[in-house]
mmCIF file of N, CA, C and O in Angstrom:
data_model
loop_
_atom_site.group_PDB
_atom_site.id
_atom_site.type_symbol
_atom_site.label_atom_id
_atom_site.label_comp_id
_atom_site.label_asym_id
_atom_site.label_seq_id
_atom_site.Cartn_x
_atom_site.Cartn_y
_atom_site.Cartn_z
ATOM 1 N N MET D 17 5.620 -3.294 32.032
ATOM 2 C CA MET D 17 4.405 -3.201 31.240
ATOM 3 C C MET D 17 4.788 -3.246 29.769
ATOM 4 O O MET D 17 5.718 -2.598 29.335
ATOM 5 N N LYS D 18 4.060 -4.024 28.998
ATOM 6 C CA LYS D 18 4.295 -4.135 27.568
ATOM 7 C C LYS D 18 3.581 -3.027 26.815
ATOM 8 O O LYS D 18 2.555 -2.534 27.244
ATOM 9 N N GLY D 19 4.134 -2.686 25.671
ATOM 10 C CA GLY D 19 3.464 -1.733 24.799
ATOM 11 C C GLY D 19 2.256 -2.389 24.144
ATOM 12 O O GLY D 19 2.147 -3.612 24.096
ATOM 13 N N ARG D 20 1.356 -1.598 23.655
ATOM 14 C CA ARG D 20 0.204 -2.142 22.934
ATOM 15 C C ARG D 20 0.611 -2.635 21.564
ATOM 16 O O ARG D 20 0.011 -3.552 21.016
ATOM 17 N N ILE D 21 1.610 -1.969 20.981
ATOM 18 C CA ILE D 21 2.119 -2.339 19.669
ATOM 19 C C ILE D 21 3.608 -2.555 19.804
ATOM 20 O O ILE D 21 4.335 -1.668 20.258
ATOM 21 N N GLU D 22 4.072 -3.718 19.419
ATOM 22 C CA GLU D 22 5.490 -4.024 19.489
ATOM 23 C C GLU D 22 6.144 -3.709 18.143
ATOM 24 O O GLU D 22 5.490 -3.724 17.096
ATOM 25 N N SER D 23 7.422 -3.437 18.175
ATOM 26 C CA SER D 23 8.176 -3.133 16.968
ATOM 27 C C SER D 23 8.010 -4.250 15.934
ATOM 28 O O SER D 23 8.115 -5.430 16.265
ATOM 29 N N GLY D 24 7.694 -3.868 14.705
ATOM 30 C CA GLY D 24 7.550 -4.833 13.621
ATOM 31 C C GLY D 24 6.131 -5.300 13.377
ATOM 32 O O GLY D 24 5.874 -5.964 12.365
ATOM 33 N N GLN D 25 5.203 -5.012 14.279
ATOM 34 C CA GLN D 25 3.826 -5.423 14.063
ATOM 35 C C GLN D 25 3.184 -4.556 12.982
ATOM 36 O O GLN D 25 3.408 -3.342 12.929
ATOM 37 N N LEU D 26 2.399 -5.195 12.125
ATOM 38 C CA LEU D 26 1.686 -4.495 11.064
ATOM 39 C C LEU D 26 0.428 -3.848 11.640
ATOM 40 O O LEU D 26 -0.350 -4.490 12.338
ATOM 41 N N CYS D 27 0.250 -2.553 11.346
ATOM 42 C CA CYS D 27 -0.897 -1.806 11.854
ATOM 43 C C CYS D 27 -1.688 -1.229 10.695
ATOM 44 O O CYS D 27 -1.122 -0.792 9.703
ATOM 45 N N THR D 28 -2.997 -1.197 10.849
ATOM 46 C CA THR D 28 -3.873 -0.551 9.873
ATOM 47 C C THR D 28 -4.330 0.770 10.465
ATOM 48 O O THR D 28 -4.901 0.802 11.555
ATOM 49 N N VAL D 29 -4.076 1.850 9.713
ATOM 50 C CA VAL D 29 -4.448 3.193 10.153
ATOM 51 C C VAL D 29 -5.407 3.773 9.115
ATOM 52 O O VAL D 29 -5.141 3.702 7.920
ATOM 53 N N ILE D 30 -6.513 4.332 9.592
ATOM 54 C CA ILE D 30 -7.493 4.930 8.682
ATOM 55 C C ILE D 30 -7.614 6.427 8.980
ATOM 56 O O ILE D 30 -7.406 6.854 10.108
ATOM 57 N N PRO D 31 -7.950 7.213 7.953
ATOM 58 C CA PRO D 31 -8.213 8.637 8.204
ATOM 59 C C PRO D 31 -9.423 8.770 9.135
ATOM 60 O O PRO D 31 -10.333 7.942 9.098
ATOM 61 N N ILE D 32 -9.413 9.805 9.959
ATOM 62 C CA ILE D 32 -10.516 9.993 10.901
ATOM 63 C C ILE D 32 -10.725 11.485 11.125
ATOM 64 O O ILE D 32 -9.784 12.274 11.097
ATOM 65 N N ASP D 33 -11.960 11.859 11.345
ATOM 66 C CA ASP D 33 -12.281 13.227 11.746
ATOM 67 C C ASP D 33 -11.861 13.358 13.206
ATOM 68 O O ASP D 33 -12.237 12.524 14.040
ATOM 69 N N VAL D 34 -11.071 14.370 13.529
ATOM 70 C CA VAL D 34 -10.557 14.494 14.900
ATOM 71 C C VAL D 34 -11.657 14.625 15.947
ATOM 72 O O VAL D 34 -11.429 14.321 17.117
ATOM 73 N N SER D 35 -12.854 15.017 15.531
ATOM 74 C CA SER D 35 -13.961 15.108 16.500
ATOM 75 C C SER D 35 -14.395 13.724 16.990
ATOM 76 O O SER D 35 -15.089 13.618 17.992
ATOM 77 N N GLU D 36 -13.986 12.669 16.302
ATOM 78 C CA GLU D 36 -14.339 11.299 16.690
ATOM 79 C C GLU D 36 -13.301 10.643 17.592
ATOM 80 O O GLU D 36 -13.518 9.553 18.108
ATOM 81 N N ILE D 37 -12.163 11.297 17.794
ATOM 82 C CA ILE D 37 -11.096 10.719 18.613
ATOM 83 C C ILE D 37 -11.498 10.743 20.082
ATOM 84 O O ILE D 37 -12.051 11.727 20.572
ATOM 85 N N GLN D 38 -11.190 9.623 20.763
ATOM 86 C CA GLN D 38 -11.506 9.488 22.184
ATOM 87 C C GLN D 38 -10.244 9.129 22.949
ATOM 88 O O GLN D 38 -9.264 8.644 22.380
ATOM 89 N N VAL D 39 -10.269 9.354 24.253
ATOM 90 C CA VAL D 39 -9.171 8.936 25.121
ATOM 91 C C VAL D 39 -8.971 7.432 24.949
ATOM 92 O O VAL D 39 -9.933 6.674 24.827
ATOM 93 N N ASN D 40 -7.734 6.997 24.922
ATOM 94 C CA ASN D 40 -7.278 5.614 24.734
ATOM 95 C C ASN D 40 -7.250 5.170 23.277
ATOM 96 O O ASN D 40 -6.876 4.030 23.007
ATOM 97 N N ASP D 41 -7.613 6.031 22.326
ATOM 98 C CA ASP D 41 -7.420 5.713 20.911
ATOM 99 C C ASP D 41 -5.935 5.787 20.599
ATOM 100 O O ASP D 41 -5.185 6.567 21.190
ATOM 101 N N ILE D 42 -5.507 4.967 19.641
ATOM 102 C CA ILE D 42 -4.141 5.030 19.137
ATOM 103 C C ILE D 42 -4.192 5.812 17.834
ATOM 104 O O ILE D 42 -4.951 5.461 16.926
ATOM 105 N N VAL D 43 -3.386 6.890 17.759
ATOM 106 C CA VAL D 43 -3.421 7.748 16.580
ATOM 107 C C VAL D 43 -2.037 7.849 15.950
ATOM 108 O O VAL D 43 -1.012 7.751 16.634
ATOM 109 N N LEU D 44 -2.032 8.032 14.630
ATOM 110 C CA LEU D 44 -0.802 8.327 13.915
ATOM 111 C C LEU D 44 -0.665 9.843 13.908
ATOM 112 O O LEU D 44 -1.564 10.553 13.448
ATOM 113 N N CYS D 45 0.448 10.344 14.455
ATOM 114 C CA CYS D 45 0.610 11.785 14.566
ATOM 115 C C CYS D 45 2.043 12.200 14.258
ATOM 116 O O CYS D 45 2.956 11.377 14.276
ATOM 117 N N LYS D 46 2.195 13.475 13.972
ATOM 118 C CA LYS D 46 3.509 14.038 13.681
ATOM 119 C C LYS D 46 3.987 14.820 14.896
ATOM 120 O O LYS D 46 3.280 15.694 15.394
ATOM 121 N N VAL D 47 5.195 14.474 15.364
ATOM 122 C CA VAL D 47 5.795 15.129 16.523
ATOM 123 C C VAL D 47 7.236 15.483 16.166
ATOM 124 O O VAL D 47 8.024 14.596 15.841
ATOM 125 N N HIS D 48 7.550 16.755 16.197
ATOM 126 C CA HIS D 48 8.898 17.240 15.878
ATOM 127 C C HIS D 48 9.402 16.704 14.533
ATOM 128 O O HIS D 48 10.541 16.263 14.418
ATOM 129 N N GLY D 49 8.519 16.673 13.544
ATOM 130 C CA GLY D 49 8.908 16.251 12.197
ATOM 131 C C GLY D 49 8.903 14.761 11.951
ATOM 132 O O GLY D 49 9.175 14.310 10.844
ATOM 133 N N ASN D 50 8.616 13.957 12.962
ATOM 134 C CA ASN D 50 8.570 12.503 12.819
ATOM 135 C C ASN D 50 7.155 12.002 13.047
ATOM 136 O O ASN D 50 6.389 12.603 13.796
ATOM 137 N N GLU D 51 6.824 10.870 12.419
ATOM 138 C CA GLU D 51 5.489 10.288 12.580
ATOM 139 C C GLU D 51 5.551 9.111 13.547
ATOM 140 O O GLU D 51 6.423 8.250 13.433
ATOM 141 N N TYR D 52 4.623 9.101 14.489
ATOM 142 C CA TYR D 52 4.574 8.072 15.524
ATOM 143 C C TYR D 52 3.138 7.616 15.745
ATOM 144 O O TYR D 52 2.193 8.373 15.510
ATOM 145 N N LEU D 53 3.000 6.408 16.262
ATOM 146 C CA LEU D 53 1.719 5.966 16.815
ATOM 147 C C LEU D 53 1.767 6.275 18.300
ATOM 148 O O LEU D 53 2.711 5.885 19.002
ATOM 149 N N HIS D 54 0.780 7.015 18.778
ATOM 150 C CA HIS D 54 0.717 7.375 20.191
ATOM 151 C C HIS D 54 -0.683 7.133 20.723
ATOM 152 O O HIS D 54 -1.662 7.120 19.978
ATOM 153 N N LEU D 55 -0.759 6.977 22.021
ATOM 154 C CA LEU D 55 -2.007 6.785 22.729
ATOM 155 C C LEU D 55 -2.540 8.155 23.159
ATOM 156 O O LEU D 55 -1.782 8.979 23.676
ATOM 157 N N VAL D 56 -3.822 8.403 22.929
ATOM 158 C CA VAL D 56 -4.432 9.649 23.384
ATOM 159 C C VAL D 56 -4.744 9.486 24.870
ATOM 160 O O VAL D 56 -5.495 8.601 25.270
ATOM 161 N N LYS D 57 -4.135 10.337 25.686
ATOM 162 C CA LYS D 57 -4.283 10.257 27.132
ATOM 163 C C LYS D 57 -5.365 11.194 27.664
ATOM 164 O O LYS D 57 -5.983 10.922 28.681
ATOM 165 N N ALA D 58 -5.543 12.346 26.997
ATOM 166 C CA ALA D 58 -6.531 13.334 27.433
ATOM 167 C C ALA D 58 -6.882 14.228 26.252
ATOM 168 O O ALA D 58 -6.123 14.336 25.297
ATOM 169 N N ILE D 59 -8.043 14.851 26.345
ATOM 170 C CA ILE D 59 -8.500 15.796 25.324
ATOM 171 C C ILE D 59 -8.947 17.058 26.035
ATOM 172 O O ILE D 59 -9.694 17.004 27.011
ATOM 173 N N SER D 60 -8.467 18.193 25.546
ATOM 174 C CA SER D 60 -8.844 19.483 26.107
ATOM 175 C C SER D 60 -9.158 20.427 24.950
ATOM 176 O O SER D 60 -8.241 20.901 24.279
ATOM 177 N N GLY D 61 -10.440 20.647 24.713
ATOM 178 C CA GLY D 61 -10.836 21.469 23.571
ATOM 179 C C GLY D 61 -10.417 20.804 22.273
ATOM 180 O O GLY D 61 -10.814 19.685 21.986
ATOM 181 N N SER D 62 -9.561 21.488 21.524
ATOM 182 C CA SER D 62 -9.084 20.917 20.259
ATOM 183 C C SER D 62 -7.662 20.385 20.381
ATOM 184 O O SER D 62 -7.009 20.105 19.381
ATOM 185 N N ARG D 63 -7.179 20.201 21.610
ATOM 186 C CA ARG D 63 -5.826 19.681 21.817
ATOM 187 C C ARG D 63 -5.890 18.257 22.373
ATOM 188 O O ARG D 63 -6.818 17.903 23.100
ATOM 189 N N PHE D 64 -4.860 17.483 22.038
ATOM 190 C CA PHE D 64 -4.806 16.083 22.427
ATOM 191 C C PHE D 64 -3.494 15.813 23.154
ATOM 192 O O PHE D 64 -2.422 16.110 22.627
ATOM 193 N N GLN D 65 -3.608 15.245 24.350
ATOM 194 C CA GLN D 65 -2.406 14.856 25.082
ATOM 195 C C GLN D 65 -2.054 13.443 24.639
ATOM 196 O O GLN D 65 -2.904 12.546 24.673
ATOM 197 N N ILE D 66 -0.801 13.255 24.228
ATOM 198 C CA ILE D 66 -0.385 11.937 23.749
ATOM 199 C C ILE D 66 0.681 11.358 24.663
ATOM 200 O O ILE D 66 1.416 12.080 25.327
ATOM 201 N N GLY D 67 0.727 10.039 24.690
ATOM 202 C CA GLY D 67 1.703 9.343 25.509
ATOM 203 C C GLY D 67 1.827 7.910 25.046
ATOM 204 O O GLY D 67 1.373 7.545 23.965
ATOM 205 N N ASN D 68 2.437 7.087 25.887
ATOM 206 C CA ASN D 68 2.593 5.673 25.540
ATOM 207 C C ASN D 68 1.897 4.792 26.571
ATOM 208 O O ASN D 68 1.319 5.272 27.535
ATOM 209 N N ASN D 69 1.981 3.498 26.358
ATOM 210 C CA ASN D 69 1.299 2.538 27.230
ATOM 211 C C ASN D 69 2.104 2.246 28.498
ATOM 212 O O ASN D 69 1.663 1.487 29.338
ATOM 213 N N ARG D 70 3.259 2.857 28.630
ATOM 214 C CA ARG D 70 4.103 2.622 29.789
ATOM 215 C C ARG D 70 4.031 3.768 30.802
ATOM 216 O O ARG D 70 4.851 3.876 31.691
ATOM 217 N N GLY D 71 3.063 4.674 30.612
ATOM 218 C CA GLY D 71 2.852 5.742 31.573
ATOM 219 C C GLY D 71 3.496 7.071 31.223
ATOM 220 O O GLY D 71 3.278 8.054 31.914
ATOM 221 N N ARG D 72 4.292 7.127 30.165
ATOM 222 C CA ARG D 72 4.952 8.383 29.793
ATOM 223 C C ARG D 72 3.996 9.290 29.030
ATOM 224 O O ARG D 72 3.273 8.858 28.151
ATOM 225 N N ILE D 73 4.011 10.562 29.370
ATOM 226 C CA ILE D 73 3.251 11.583 28.655
ATOM 227 C C ILE D 73 4.232 12.330 27.761
ATOM 228 O O ILE D 73 5.276 12.798 28.216
ATOM 229 N N ASN D 74 3.902 12.430 26.474
ATOM 230 C CA ASN D 74 4.796 13.095 25.529
ATOM 231 C C ASN D 74 4.454 14.562 25.311
ATOM 232 O O ASN D 74 5.299 15.324 24.866
ATOM 233 N N GLY D 75 3.221 14.959 25.586
ATOM 234 C CA GLY D 75 2.851 16.365 25.433
ATOM 235 C C GLY D 75 1.525 16.527 24.722
ATOM 236 O O GLY D 75 0.759 15.578 24.560
ATOM 237 N N TRP D 76 1.284 17.766 24.286
ATOM 238 C CA TRP D 76 0.024 18.118 23.640
ATOM 239 C C TRP D 76 0.252 18.409 22.163
ATOM 240 O O TRP D 76 1.277 18.991 21.805
ATOM 241 N N ILE D 77 -0.699 17.997 21.319
ATOM 242 C CA ILE D 77 -0.645 18.297 19.892
ATOM 243 C C ILE D 77 -2.003 18.820 19.447
ATOM 244 O O ILE D 77 -3.018 18.577 20.099
ATOM 245 N N GLY D 78 -1.998 19.525 18.336
ATOM 246 C CA GLY D 78 -3.236 20.034 17.775
ATOM 247 C C GLY D 78 -3.810 19.073 16.752
ATOM 248 O O GLY D 78 -3.171 18.090 16.367
ATOM 249 N N PRO D 79 -5.006 19.349 16.273
ATOM 250 C CA PRO D 79 -5.681 18.449 15.339
ATOM 251 C C PRO D 79 -4.954 18.291 14.000
ATOM 252 O O PRO D 79 -5.066 17.248 13.369
ATOM 253 N N ASN D 80 -4.197 19.294 13.578
ATOM 254 C CA ASN D 80 -3.484 19.194 12.308
ATOM 255 C C ASN D 80 -2.321 18.214 12.352
ATOM 256 O O ASN D 80 -1.798 17.823 11.311
ATOM 257 N N ALA D 81 -1.896 17.811 13.528
ATOM 258 C CA ALA D 81 -0.787 16.869 13.680
ATOM 259 C C ALA D 81 -1.256 15.416 13.689
ATOM 260 O O ALA D 81 -0.443 14.502 13.744
ATOM 261 N N ILE D 82 -2.569 15.180 13.636
ATOM 262 C CA ILE D 82 -3.101 13.815 13.666
ATOM 263 C C ILE D 82 -3.536 13.412 12.259
ATOM 264 O O ILE D 82 -4.314 14.109 11.621
ATOM 265 N N TYR D 83 -2.998 12.282 11.783
ATOM 266 C CA TYR D 83 -3.275 11.810 10.424
ATOM 267 C C TYR D 83 -4.310 10.701 10.357
ATOM 268 O O TYR D 83 -4.940 10.505 9.337
ATOM 269 N N GLY D 84 -4.452 9.927 11.426
ATOM 270 C CA GLY D 84 -5.391 8.823 11.382
ATOM 271 C C GLY D 84 -5.424 8.058 12.693
ATOM 272 O O GLY D 84 -4.687 8.366 13.632
ATOM 273 N N LYS D 85 -6.270 7.049 12.726
ATOM 274 C CA LYS D 85 -6.483 6.224 13.918
ATOM 275 C C LYS D 85 -6.113 4.784 13.593
ATOM 276 O O LYS D 85 -6.500 4.255 12.532
ATOM 277 N N CYS D 86 -5.417 4.136 14.493
ATOM 278 C CA CYS D 86 -5.069 2.726 14.333
ATOM 279 C C CYS D 86 -6.307 1.887 14.664
ATOM 280 O O CYS D 86 -6.879 2.009 15.753
ATOM 281 N N VAL D 87 -6.730 1.057 13.712
ATOM 282 C CA VAL D 87 -7.944 0.261 13.913
ATOM 283 C C VAL D 87 -7.664 -1.241 13.949
ATOM 284 O O VAL D 87 -8.556 -2.025 14.270
ATOM 285 N N ARG D 88 -6.419 -1.635 13.607
ATOM 286 C CA ARG D 88 -6.110 -3.057 13.604
ATOM 287 C C ARG D 88 -4.614 -3.254 13.804
ATOM 288 O O ARG D 88 -3.798 -2.534 13.244
ATOM 289 N N ILE D 89 -4.269 -4.246 14.634
ATOM 290 C CA ILE D 89 -2.871 -4.601 14.896
ATOM 291 C C ILE D 89 -2.723 -6.087 14.625
ATOM 292 O O ILE D 89 -3.417 -6.913 15.232
ATOM 293 N N GLU D 90 -1.842 -6.435 13.685
ATOM 294 C CA GLU D 90 -1.595 -7.843 13.353
ATOM 295 C C GLU D 90 -0.596 -8.443 14.329
ATOM 296 O O GLU D 90 0.326 -7.772 14.781
ATOM 297 N N ASN D 91 -0.741 -9.710 14.629
ATOM 298 C CA ASN D 91 0.201 -10.397 15.518
ATOM 299 C C ASN D 91 1.402 -10.881 14.789
ATOM 300 O O ASN D 91 1.687 -11.218 13.849
#
């Protein structure tokens, strides 16, 4: 299975209110001090489960760890 975003692709990320985030959105988030684009897999209250497009679940993060939503991916 291919990733939704391949290495080197230009992405546009916009600030977003976390209340607008939905499952399957791609978000820019901070995990262990690093910033990544991750797929939102589930939402439970104010927590977001993040993972990748290959089936891996990375864990849960809070709303303060999310910086924005990916709205465009250049080819």
